[in-house]
mmCIF file of C-alpha atoms (C1' of nucleotides) and ligand atoms in Angstrom:
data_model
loop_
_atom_site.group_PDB
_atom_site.id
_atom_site.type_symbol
_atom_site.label_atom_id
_atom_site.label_comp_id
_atom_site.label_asym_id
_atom_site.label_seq_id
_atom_site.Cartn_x
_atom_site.Cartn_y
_atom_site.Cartn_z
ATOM 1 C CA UNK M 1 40.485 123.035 131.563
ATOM 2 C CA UNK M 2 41.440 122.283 134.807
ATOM 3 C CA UNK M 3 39.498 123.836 137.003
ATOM 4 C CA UNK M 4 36.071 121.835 135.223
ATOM 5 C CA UNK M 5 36.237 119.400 138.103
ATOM 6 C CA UNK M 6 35.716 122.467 140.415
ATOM 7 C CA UNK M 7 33.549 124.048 138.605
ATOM 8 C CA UNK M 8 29.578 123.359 138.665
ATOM 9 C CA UNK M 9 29.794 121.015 141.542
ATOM 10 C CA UNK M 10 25.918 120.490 140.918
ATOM 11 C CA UNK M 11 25.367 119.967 137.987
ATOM 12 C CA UNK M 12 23.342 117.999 135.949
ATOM 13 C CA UNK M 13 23.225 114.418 133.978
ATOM 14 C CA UNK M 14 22.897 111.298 135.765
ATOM 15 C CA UNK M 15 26.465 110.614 135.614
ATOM 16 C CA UNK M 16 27.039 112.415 138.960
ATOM 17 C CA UNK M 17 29.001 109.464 139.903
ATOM 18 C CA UNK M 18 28.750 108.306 143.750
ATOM 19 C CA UNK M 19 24.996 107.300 142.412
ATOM 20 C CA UNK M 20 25.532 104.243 140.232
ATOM 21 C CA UNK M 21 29.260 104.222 140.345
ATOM 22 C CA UNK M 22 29.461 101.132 142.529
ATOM 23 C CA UNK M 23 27.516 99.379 140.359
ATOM 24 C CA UNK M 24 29.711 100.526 137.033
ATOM 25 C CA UNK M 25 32.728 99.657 138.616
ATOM 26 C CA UNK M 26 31.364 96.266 139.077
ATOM 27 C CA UNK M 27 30.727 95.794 135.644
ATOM 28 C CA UNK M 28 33.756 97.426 134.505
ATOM 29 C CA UNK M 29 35.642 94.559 136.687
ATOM 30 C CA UNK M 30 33.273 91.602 135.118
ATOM 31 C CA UNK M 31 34.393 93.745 131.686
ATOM 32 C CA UNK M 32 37.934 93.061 132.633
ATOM 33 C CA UNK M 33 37.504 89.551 133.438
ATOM 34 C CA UNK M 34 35.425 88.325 130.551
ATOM 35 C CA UNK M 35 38.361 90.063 128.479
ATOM 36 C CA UNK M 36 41.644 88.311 129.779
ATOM 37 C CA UNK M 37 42.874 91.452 130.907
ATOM 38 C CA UNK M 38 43.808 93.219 134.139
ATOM 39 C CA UNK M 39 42.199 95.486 135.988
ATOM 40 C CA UNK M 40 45.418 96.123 138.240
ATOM 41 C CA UNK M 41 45.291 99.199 140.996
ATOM 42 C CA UNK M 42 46.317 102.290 139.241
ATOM 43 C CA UNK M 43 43.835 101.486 135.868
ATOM 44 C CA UNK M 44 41.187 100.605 138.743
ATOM 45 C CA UNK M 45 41.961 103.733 140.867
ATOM 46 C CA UNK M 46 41.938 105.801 137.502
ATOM 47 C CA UNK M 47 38.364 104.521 136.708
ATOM 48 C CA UNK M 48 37.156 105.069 140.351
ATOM 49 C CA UNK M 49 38.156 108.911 139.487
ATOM 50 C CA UNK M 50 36.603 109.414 136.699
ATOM 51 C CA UNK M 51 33.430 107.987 137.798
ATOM 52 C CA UNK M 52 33.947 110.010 141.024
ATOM 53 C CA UNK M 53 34.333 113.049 138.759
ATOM 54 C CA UNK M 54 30.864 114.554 137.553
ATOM 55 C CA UNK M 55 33.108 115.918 134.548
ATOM 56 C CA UNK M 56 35.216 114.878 131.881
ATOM 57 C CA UNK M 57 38.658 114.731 133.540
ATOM 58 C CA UNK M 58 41.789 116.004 131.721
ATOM 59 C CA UNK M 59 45.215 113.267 131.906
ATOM 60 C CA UNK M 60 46.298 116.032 134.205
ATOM 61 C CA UNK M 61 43.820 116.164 136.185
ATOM 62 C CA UNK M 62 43.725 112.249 137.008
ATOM 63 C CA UNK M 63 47.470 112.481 137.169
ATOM 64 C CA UNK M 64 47.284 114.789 140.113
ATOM 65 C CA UNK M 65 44.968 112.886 141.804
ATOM 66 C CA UNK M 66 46.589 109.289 141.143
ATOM 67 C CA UNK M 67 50.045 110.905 142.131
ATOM 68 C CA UNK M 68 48.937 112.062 145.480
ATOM 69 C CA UNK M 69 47.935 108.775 146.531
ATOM 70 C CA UNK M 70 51.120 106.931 145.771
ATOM 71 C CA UNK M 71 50.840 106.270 142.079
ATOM 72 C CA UNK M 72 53.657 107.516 139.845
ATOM 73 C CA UNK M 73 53.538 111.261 138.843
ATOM 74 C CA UNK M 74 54.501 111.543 135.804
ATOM 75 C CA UNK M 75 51.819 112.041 132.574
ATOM 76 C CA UNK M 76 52.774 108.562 131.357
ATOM 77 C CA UNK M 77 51.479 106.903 134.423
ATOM 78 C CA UNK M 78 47.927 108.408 133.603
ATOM 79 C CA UNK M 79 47.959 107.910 130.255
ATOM 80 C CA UNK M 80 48.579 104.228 130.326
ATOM 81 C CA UNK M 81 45.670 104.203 132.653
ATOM 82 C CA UNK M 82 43.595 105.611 130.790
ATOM 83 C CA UNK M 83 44.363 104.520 127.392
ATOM 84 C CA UNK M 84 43.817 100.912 128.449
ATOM 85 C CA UNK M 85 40.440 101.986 129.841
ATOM 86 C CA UNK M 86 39.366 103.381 126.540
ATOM 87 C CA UNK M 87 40.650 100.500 124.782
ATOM 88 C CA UNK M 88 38.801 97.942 127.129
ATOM 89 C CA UNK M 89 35.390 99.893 126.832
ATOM 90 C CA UNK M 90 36.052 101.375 130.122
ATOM 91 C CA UNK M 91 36.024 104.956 129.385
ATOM 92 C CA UNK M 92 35.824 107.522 126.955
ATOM 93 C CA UNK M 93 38.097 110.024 125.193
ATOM 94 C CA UNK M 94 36.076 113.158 124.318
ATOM 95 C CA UNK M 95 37.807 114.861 122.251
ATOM 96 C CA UNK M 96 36.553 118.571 121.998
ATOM 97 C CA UNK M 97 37.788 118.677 125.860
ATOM 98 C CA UNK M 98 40.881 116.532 125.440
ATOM 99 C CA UNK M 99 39.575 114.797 128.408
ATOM 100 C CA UNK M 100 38.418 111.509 129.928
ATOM 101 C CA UNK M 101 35.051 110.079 130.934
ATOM 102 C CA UNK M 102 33.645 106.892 132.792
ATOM 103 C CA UNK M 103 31.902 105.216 130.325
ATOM 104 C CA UNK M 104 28.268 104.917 131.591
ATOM 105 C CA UNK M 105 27.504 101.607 130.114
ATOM 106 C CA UNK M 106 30.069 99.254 129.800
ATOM 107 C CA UNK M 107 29.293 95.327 129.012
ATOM 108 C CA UNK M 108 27.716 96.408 126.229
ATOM 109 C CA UNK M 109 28.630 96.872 122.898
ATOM 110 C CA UNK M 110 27.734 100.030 122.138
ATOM 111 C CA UNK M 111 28.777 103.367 120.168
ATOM 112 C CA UNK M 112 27.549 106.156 122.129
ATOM 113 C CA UNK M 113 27.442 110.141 121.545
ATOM 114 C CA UNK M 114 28.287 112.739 124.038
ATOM 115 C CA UNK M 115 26.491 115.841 124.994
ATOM 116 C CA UNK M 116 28.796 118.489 126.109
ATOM 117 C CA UNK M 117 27.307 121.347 128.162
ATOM 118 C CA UNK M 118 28.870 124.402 127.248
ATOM 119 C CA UNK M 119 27.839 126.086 130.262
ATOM 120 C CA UNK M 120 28.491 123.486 132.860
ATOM 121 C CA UNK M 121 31.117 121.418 131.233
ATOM 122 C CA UNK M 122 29.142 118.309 131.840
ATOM 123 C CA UNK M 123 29.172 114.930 129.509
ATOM 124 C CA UNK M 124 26.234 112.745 128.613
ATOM 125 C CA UNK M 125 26.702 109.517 127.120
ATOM 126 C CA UNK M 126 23.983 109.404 125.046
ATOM 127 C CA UNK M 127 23.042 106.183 122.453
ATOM 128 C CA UNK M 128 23.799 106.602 119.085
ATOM 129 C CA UNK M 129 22.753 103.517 117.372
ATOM 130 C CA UNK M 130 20.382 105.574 114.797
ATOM 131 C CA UNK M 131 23.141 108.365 114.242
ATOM 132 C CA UNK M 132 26.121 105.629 113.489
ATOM 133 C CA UNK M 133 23.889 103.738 111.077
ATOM 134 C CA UNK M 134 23.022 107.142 109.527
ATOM 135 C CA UNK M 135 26.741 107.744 109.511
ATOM 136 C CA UNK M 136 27.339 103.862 108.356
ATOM 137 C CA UNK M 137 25.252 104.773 105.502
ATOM 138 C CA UNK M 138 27.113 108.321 104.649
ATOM 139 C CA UNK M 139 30.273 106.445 105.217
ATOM 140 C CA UNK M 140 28.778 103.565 102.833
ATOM 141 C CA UNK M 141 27.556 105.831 99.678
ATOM 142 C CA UNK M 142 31.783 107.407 99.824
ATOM 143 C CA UNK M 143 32.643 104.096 99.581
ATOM 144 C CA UNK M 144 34.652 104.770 102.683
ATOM 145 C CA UNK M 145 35.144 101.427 105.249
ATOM 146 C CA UNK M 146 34.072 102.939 108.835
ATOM 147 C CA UNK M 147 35.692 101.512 111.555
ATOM 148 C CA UNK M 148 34.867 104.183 114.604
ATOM 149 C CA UNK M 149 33.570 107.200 115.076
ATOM 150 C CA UNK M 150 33.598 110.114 116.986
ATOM 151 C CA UNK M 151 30.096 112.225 117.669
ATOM 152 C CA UNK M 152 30.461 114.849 119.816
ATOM 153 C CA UNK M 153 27.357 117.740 120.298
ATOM 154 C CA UNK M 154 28.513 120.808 122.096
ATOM 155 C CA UNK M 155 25.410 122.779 123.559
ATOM 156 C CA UNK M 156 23.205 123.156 126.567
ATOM 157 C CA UNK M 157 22.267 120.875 128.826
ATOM 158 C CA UNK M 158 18.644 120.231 130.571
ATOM 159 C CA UNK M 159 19.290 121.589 134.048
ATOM 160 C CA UNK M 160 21.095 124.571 132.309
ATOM 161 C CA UNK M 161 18.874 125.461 129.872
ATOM 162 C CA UNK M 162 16.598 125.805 133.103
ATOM 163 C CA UNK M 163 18.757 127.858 134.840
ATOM 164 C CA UNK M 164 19.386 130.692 132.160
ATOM 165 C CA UNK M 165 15.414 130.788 131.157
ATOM 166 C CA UNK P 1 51.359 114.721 111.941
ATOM 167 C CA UNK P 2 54.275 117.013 110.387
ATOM 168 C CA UNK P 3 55.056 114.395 107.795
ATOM 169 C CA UNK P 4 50.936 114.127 106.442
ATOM 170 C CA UNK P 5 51.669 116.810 103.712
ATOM 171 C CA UNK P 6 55.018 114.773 102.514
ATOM 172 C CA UNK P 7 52.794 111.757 102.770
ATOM 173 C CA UNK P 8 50.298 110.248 99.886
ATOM 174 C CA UNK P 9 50.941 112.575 96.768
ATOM 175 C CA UNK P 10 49.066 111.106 94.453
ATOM 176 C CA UNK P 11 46.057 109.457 97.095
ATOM 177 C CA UNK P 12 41.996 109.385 96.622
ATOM 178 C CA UNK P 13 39.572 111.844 97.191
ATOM 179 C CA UNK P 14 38.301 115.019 95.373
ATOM 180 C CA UNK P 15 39.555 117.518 97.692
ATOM 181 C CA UNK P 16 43.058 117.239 95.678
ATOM 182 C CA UNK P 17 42.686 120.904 95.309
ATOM 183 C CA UNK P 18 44.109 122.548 92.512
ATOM 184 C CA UNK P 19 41.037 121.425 90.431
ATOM 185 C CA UNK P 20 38.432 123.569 91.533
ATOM 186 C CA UNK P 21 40.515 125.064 94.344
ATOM 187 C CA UNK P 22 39.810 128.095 92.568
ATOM 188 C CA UNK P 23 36.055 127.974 92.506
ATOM 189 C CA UNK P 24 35.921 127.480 95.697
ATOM 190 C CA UNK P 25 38.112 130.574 96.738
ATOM 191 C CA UNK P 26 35.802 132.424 94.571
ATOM 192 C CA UNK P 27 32.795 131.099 96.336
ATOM 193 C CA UNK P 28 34.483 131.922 99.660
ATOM 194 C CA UNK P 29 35.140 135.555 98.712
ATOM 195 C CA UNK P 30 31.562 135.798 97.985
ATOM 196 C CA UNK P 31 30.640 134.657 100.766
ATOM 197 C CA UNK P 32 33.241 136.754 103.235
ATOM 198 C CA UNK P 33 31.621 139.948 101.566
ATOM 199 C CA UNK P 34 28.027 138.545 101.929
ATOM 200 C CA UNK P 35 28.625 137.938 105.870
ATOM 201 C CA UNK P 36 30.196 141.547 105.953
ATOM 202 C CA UNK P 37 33.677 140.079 107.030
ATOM 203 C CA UNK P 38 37.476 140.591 105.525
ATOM 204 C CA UNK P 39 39.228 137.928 103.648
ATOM 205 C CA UNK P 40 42.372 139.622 104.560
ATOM 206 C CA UNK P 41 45.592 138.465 103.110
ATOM 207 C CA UNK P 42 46.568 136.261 105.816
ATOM 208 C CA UNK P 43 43.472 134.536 106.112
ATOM 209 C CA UNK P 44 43.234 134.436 102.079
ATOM 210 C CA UNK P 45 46.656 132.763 101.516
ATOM 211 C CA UNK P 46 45.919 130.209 104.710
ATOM 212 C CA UNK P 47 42.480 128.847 102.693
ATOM 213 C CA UNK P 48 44.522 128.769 99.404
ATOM 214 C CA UNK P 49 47.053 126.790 101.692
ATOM 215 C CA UNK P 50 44.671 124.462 102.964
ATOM 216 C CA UNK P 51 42.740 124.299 99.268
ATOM 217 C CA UNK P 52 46.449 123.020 97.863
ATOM 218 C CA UNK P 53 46.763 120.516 100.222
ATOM 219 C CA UNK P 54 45.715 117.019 99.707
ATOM 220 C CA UNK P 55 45.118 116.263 103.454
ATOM 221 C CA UNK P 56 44.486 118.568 106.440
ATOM 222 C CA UNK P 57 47.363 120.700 107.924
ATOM 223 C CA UNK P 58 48.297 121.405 111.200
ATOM 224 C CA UNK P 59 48.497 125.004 112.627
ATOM 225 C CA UNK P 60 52.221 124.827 112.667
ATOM 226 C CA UNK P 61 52.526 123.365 108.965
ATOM 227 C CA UNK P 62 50.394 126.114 108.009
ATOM 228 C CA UNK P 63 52.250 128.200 110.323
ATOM 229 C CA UNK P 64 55.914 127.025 108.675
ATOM 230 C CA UNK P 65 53.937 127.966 105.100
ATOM 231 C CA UNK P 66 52.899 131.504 106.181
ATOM 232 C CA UNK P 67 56.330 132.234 107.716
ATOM 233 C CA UNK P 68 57.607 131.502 104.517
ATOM 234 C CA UNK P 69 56.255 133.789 102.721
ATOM 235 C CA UNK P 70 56.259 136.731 104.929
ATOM 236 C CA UNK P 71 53.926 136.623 107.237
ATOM 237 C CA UNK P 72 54.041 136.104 110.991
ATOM 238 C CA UNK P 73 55.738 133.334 111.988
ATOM 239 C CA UNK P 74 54.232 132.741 115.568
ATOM 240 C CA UNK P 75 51.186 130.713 116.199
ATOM 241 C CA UNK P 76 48.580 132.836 117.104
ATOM 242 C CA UNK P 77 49.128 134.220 113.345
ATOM 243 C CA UNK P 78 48.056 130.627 111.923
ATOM 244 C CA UNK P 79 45.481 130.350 114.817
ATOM 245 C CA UNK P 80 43.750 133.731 113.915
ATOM 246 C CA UNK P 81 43.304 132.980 110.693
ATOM 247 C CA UNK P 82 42.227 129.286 110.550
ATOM 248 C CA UNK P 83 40.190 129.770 113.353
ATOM 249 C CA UNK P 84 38.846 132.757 111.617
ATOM 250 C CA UNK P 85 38.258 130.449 108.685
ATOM 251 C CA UNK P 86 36.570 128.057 110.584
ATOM 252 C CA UNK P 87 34.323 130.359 112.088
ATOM 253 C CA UNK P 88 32.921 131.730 108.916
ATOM 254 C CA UNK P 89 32.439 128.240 107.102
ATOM 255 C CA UNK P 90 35.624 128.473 104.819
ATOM 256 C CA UNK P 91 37.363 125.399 106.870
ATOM 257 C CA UNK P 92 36.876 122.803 109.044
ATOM 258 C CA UNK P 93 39.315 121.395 111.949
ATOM 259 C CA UNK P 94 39.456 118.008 112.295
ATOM 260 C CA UNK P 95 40.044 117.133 116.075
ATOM 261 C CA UNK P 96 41.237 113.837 115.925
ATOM 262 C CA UNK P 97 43.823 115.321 113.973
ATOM 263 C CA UNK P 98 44.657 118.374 115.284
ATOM 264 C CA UNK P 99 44.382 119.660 111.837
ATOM 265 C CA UNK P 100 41.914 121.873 109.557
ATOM 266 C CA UNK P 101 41.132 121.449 106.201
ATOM 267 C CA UNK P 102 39.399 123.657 103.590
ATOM 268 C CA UNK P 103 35.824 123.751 102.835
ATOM 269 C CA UNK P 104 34.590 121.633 100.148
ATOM 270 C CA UNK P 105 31.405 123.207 100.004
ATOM 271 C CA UNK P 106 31.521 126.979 101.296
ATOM 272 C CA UNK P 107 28.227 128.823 100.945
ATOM 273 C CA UNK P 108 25.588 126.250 101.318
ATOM 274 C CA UNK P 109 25.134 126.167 105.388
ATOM 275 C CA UNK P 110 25.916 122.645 105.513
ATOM 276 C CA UNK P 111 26.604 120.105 108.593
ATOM 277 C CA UNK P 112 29.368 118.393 107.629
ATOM 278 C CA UNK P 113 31.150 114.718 108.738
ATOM 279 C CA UNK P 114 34.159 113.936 107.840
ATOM 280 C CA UNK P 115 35.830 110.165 106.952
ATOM 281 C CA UNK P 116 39.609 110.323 107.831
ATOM 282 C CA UNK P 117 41.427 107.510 105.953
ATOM 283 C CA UNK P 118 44.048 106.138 108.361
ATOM 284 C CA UNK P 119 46.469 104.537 105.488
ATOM 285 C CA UNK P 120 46.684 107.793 103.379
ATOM 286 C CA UNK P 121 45.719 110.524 106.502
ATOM 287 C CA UNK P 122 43.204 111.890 103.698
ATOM 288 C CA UNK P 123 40.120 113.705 104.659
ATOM 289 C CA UNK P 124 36.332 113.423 102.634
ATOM 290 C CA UNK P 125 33.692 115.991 103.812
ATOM 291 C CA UNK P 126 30.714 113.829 103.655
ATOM 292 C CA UNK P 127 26.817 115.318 103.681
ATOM 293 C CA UNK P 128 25.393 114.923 107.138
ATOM 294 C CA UNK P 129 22.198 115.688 107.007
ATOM 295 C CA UNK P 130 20.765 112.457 107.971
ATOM 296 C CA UNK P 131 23.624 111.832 110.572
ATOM 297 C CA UNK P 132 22.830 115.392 111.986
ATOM 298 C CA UNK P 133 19.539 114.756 112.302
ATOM 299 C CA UNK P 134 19.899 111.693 113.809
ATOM 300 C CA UNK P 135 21.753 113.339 116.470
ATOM 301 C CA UNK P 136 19.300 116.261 117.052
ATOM 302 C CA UNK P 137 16.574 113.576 117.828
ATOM 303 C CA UNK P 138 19.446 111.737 120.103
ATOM 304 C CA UNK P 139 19.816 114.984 121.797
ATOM 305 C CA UNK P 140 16.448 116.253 121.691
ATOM 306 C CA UNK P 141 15.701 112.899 124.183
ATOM 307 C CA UNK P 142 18.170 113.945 126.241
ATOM 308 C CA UNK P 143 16.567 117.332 126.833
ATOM 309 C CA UNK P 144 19.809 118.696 125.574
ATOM 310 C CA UNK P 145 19.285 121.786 123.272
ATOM 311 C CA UNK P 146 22.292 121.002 120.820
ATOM 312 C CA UNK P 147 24.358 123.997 119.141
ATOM 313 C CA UNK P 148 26.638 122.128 117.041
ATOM 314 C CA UNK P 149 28.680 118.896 116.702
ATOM 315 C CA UNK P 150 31.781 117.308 115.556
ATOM 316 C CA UNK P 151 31.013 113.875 113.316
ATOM 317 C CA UNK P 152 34.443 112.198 112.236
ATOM 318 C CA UNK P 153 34.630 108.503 111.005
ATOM 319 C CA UNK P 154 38.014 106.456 110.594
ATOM 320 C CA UNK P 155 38.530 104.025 108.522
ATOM 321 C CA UNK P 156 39.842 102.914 104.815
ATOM 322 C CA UNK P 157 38.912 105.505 101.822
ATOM 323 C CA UNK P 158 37.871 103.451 98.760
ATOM 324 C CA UNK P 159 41.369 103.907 96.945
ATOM 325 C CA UNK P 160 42.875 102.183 100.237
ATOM 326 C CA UNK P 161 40.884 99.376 100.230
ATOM 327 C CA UNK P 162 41.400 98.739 96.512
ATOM 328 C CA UNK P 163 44.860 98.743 97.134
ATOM 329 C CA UNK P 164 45.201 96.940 99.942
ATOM 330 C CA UNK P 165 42.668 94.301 98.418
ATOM 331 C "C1'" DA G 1 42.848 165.899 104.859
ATOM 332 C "C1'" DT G 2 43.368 164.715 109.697
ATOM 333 C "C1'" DA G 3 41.957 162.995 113.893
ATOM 334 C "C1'" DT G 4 39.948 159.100 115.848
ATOM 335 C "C1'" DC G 5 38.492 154.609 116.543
ATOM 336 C "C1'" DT G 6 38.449 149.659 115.673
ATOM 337 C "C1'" DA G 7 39.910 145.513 113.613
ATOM 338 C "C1'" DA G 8 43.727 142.947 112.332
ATOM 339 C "C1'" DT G 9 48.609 141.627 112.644
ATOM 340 C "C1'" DG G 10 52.795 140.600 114.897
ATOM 341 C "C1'" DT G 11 55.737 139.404 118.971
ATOM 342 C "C1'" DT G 12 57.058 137.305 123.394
ATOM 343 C "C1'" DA G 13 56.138 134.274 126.659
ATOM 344 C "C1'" DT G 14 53.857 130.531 128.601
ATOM 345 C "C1'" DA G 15 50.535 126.898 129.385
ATOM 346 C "C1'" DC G 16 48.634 122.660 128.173
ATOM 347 C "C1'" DC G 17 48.504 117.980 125.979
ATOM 348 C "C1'" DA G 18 50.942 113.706 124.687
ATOM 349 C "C1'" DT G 19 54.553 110.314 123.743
ATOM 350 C "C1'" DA G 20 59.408 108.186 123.180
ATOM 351 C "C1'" DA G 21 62.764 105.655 125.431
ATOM 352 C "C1'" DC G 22 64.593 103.240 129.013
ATOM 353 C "C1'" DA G 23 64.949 101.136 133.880
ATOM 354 C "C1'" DG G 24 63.041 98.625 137.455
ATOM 355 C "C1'" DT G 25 59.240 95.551 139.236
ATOM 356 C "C1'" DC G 26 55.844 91.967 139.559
ATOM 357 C "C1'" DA G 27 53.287 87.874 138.581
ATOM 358 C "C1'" DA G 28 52.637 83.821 136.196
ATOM 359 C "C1'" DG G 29 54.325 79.335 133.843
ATOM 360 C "C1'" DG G 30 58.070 76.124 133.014
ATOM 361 C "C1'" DC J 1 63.977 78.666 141.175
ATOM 362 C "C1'" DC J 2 64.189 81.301 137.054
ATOM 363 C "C1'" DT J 3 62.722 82.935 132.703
ATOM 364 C "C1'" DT J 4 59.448 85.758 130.448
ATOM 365 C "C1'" DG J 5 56.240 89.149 129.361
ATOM 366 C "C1'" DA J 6 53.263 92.559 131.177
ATOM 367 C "C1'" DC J 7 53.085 96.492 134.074
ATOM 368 C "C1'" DT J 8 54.779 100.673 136.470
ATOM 369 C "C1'" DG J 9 57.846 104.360 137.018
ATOM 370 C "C1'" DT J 10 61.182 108.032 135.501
ATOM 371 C "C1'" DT J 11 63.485 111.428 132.508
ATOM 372 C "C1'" DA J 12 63.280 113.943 128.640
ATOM 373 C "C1'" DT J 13 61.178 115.920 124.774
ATOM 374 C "C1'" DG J 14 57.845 117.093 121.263
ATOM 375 C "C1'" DG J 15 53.469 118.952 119.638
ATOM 376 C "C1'" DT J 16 49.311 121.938 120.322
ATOM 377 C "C1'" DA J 17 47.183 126.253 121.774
ATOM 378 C "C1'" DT J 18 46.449 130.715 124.033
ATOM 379 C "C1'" DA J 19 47.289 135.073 127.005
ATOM 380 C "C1'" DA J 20 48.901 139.572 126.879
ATOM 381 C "C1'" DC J 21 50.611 143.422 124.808
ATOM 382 C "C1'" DA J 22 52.747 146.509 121.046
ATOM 383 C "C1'" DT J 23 52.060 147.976 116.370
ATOM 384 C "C1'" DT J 24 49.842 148.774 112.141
ATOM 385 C "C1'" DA J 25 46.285 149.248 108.704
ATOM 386 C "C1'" DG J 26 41.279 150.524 107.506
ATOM 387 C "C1'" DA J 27 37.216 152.703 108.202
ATOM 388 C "C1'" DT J 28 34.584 156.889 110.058
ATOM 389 C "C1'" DA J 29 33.761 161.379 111.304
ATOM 390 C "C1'" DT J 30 34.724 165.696 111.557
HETATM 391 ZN ZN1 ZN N 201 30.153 104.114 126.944
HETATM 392 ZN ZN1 ZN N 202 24.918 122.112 131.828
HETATM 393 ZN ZN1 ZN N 203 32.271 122.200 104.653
HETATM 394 ZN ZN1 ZN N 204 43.152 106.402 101.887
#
DNA sequence: ATATCTAATGTTATACCATAACAGTCAAGG
DNA sequence: CCTTGACTGTTATGGTATAACATTAGATAT
């Protein structure tokens, strides 16, 4: 797992980062506002890395990075970080990896479904509006209460599939 | 996560087990010598583990189990054999858990979600068709050319909400 | 039957992921 | 000010998973 970020350097999807990032970020800050809470330097910092990050980052992996520029070094410190980011909307947990991702859209409400390139370790955020009502409705006819979900594909992505026809 | 099995004796769903727990080790023998595989001791005793057990287990309380009765009591003896399990269809893991969990269903090729109660830690294999789907055509937009996928709700299984009504 | 080969099991050791508990710090609000 | 609650940092520990290698059990082919 933790040489991903070195890995595929690349690669694919659109969430390559340095593109839109700026723009994310902003959001993510007019996230944190509209909520009451604070987007103080080490959650901010830990965002700007995974957005920098063109893969799903392990707690680790951010830790490393946060610690050599003055944060604390211990996993706590990038936990904390990134637990509050997931809570706020702010990132993603993606489970498969046990790993962290920028969430591509946040400001809106949304439940989204990630694509994870088995070849190039990459993560799409991809709507899932249809496939959570689907799963609503599975949910619905157990007579089980959904509250979240996870939806995770593992597979190939576009520029990959390319590459190995 | 060590406590789950302790936890919830008497809680909701179907998978309870020891009712057709039996059936479906038959079906899964069937269906180890259709696929021209082994249902070795080990990995035998591990489903009928799982199949006995009202929620999912970790690797180390199937581990503890095994141990017990005379098998190999390191890890990569329960992670052989569940993940041998898993790879043939006879059982699931459950990654927000950490956990695996038996089959309900072994020889239909099925795609499976799962609803994980959070008041009684029990686990409902749900049919996905319609979810799955869903997500192929969530994919397919993508361009991303999906293998497989992990589909897990949370929430409140319908004996939860009746008693916490 | 015996040699041979392969799959499966078992062990040791280690790596990776995550949180509990507590101490110090910082930024409001009274 | 000074109290208070939220945030950051540390130490310590617990839980999850795999690599690497030795041994054994089953199948296959003389
Ligand atoms: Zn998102
Ligand atoms: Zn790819
Ligand atoms: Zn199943
Ligand atoms: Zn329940």
């Amino acid at each position: 797992m933790t040489d991903h970020a070195a890995a595929s350097s690349f690669c694919c999807a659109d969430h390559s980062g340095t593109a839109n990032a700026q723009a994310i970020l902003t959001q993510a800050e007019d996230r944190a506002k509209a909520r009451g809470v604070r987007l103080t330097p080490v959650r901010r910092r830990t965002l700007e890395i995974l957005l920098q990050a063109h893969v799903a980052l392990g707690a680790y992996d951010v830790l490393e990075r946060l610690g050599a520029e003055g944060f604390g070094s211990q996993p706590p410190v990038a936990y904390r970080a990134l637990n509050f980011l997931v809570e706020h909307g702010l990132a993603h947990r993606i489970r498969r990896l046990n790993a962290f991702t920028a969430c591509a859209h946040p400001g809106e409400e949304h439940r989204a479904a990630f694509l994870i390139c088995e070849a190039c370790d990459s993560v799409t955020e991809a709507p899932a509006r249809l496939v959570s009502d689907a799963l609503a409705l599975a949910a619905a006819e157990a007579g089980f209460r959904l509250e979240r979900a996870t939806i995770e594909a593992v597979g190939l992505c576009a520029a990959c599939q390319r590459a190995s026809a």
